[in-house]
C-alpha positions as CSV (number, residue, x, y, z in Angstrom):
1,X,-15.0,62.0,-18.8
2,X,-15.7,59.3,-21.3
3,X,-13.7,58.1,-24.3
4,X,-9.9,58.1,-24.8
5,X,-7.8,61.1,-23.9
6,X,-6.9,63.5,-26.7
7,X,-4.8,66.6,-27.3
8,X,-7.8,68.1,-29.1
9,X,-10.0,70.7,-27.3
10,X,-13.6,71.5,-28.3
11,X,-15.3,74.4,-26.6
12,X,-18.9,75.5,-27.1
13,X,-19.4,79.2,-27.5
14,X,-21.9,81.6,-29.1
15,X,-18.9,83.2,-30.9
16,X,-17.1,80.2,-32.5
17,X,-16.2,82.1,-35.7
18,X,-14.8,85.1,-33.9
19,X,-12.9,83.0,-31.4
20,X,-11.4,80.7,-34.0
21,X,-10.4,83.8,-36.1
22,X,-8.7,85.4,-33.0
23,X,-6.8,82.2,-32.3
24,X,-5.7,81.9,-35.9
25,X,-4.5,85.6,-35.9
26,X,-2.1,84.6,-33.2
27,X,-0.9,81.5,-35.0
28,X,-3.1,78.9,-33.3
29,X,-4.7,76.4,-35.6
30,X,-8.4,76.6,-34.8
31,X,-11.6,75.7,-36.6
32,X,-15.1,76.9,-36.0
33,X,-17.7,74.1,-36.2
34,X,-21.1,75.6,-35.7
35,X,-21.3,76.6,-32.1
36,X,-17.9,75.0,-31.2
37,X,-14.3,76.0,-31.7
38,X,-11.8,73.2,-32.1
39,X,-8.0,73.4,-31.5
40,X,-5.3,71.1,-30.2
41,X,-1.7,70.8,-29.2
42,X,1.0,68.5,-30.6
43,X,4.7,67.8,-30.2
44,X,5.7,70.9,-32.2
45,X,3.9,73.3,-29.9
46,X,5.7,75.0,-27.0
47,X,4.9,76.8,-23.8
48,X,4.5,80.1,-25.7
49,X,1.7,78.5,-27.8
50,X,-0.1,77.4,-24.7
51,X,0.3,80.8,-23.1
52,X,-1.0,82.5,-26.2
53,X,-4.0,80.2,-26.3
54,X,-4.8,80.6,-22.6
55,X,-4.5,84.4,-23.0
56,X,-7.0,84.5,-25.8
57,X,-9.4,82.2,-23.9
58,X,-9.0,84.4,-20.8
59,X,-10.5,87.4,-22.8
60,X,-13.8,86.3,-21.1
61,X,-15.2,84.4,-24.1
62,X,-18.9,83.4,-23.4
63,X,-18.4,79.6,-23.2
64,X,-21.4,77.3,-22.8
65,X,-21.5,73.7,-21.7
66,X,-21.0,71.4,-18.7
67,X,-17.4,70.3,-19.2
68,X,-14.3,71.2,-17.1
69,X,-13.1,73.7,-19.7
70,X,-16.4,75.5,-19.7
71,X,-16.2,75.9,-15.9
72,X,-12.6,77.1,-16.0
73,X,-13.5,79.8,-18.5
74,X,-16.4,81.4,-16.6
């Protein structure tokens, strides 16, 4: 890993628009940026927010990339 740590997550996927829309439907602030979806956590989030996000990501989204998150989601 390089650079400073951050609460922001960026995942590469062939379905960034669909995934970000699904996250937003459940109240997670997410943005599609080309082939990536971006979201993050802050002091105002709670465990339910994390569970909701993980549940949506566990819907077997086709993530691409070499990072740890990409490996966890496949």
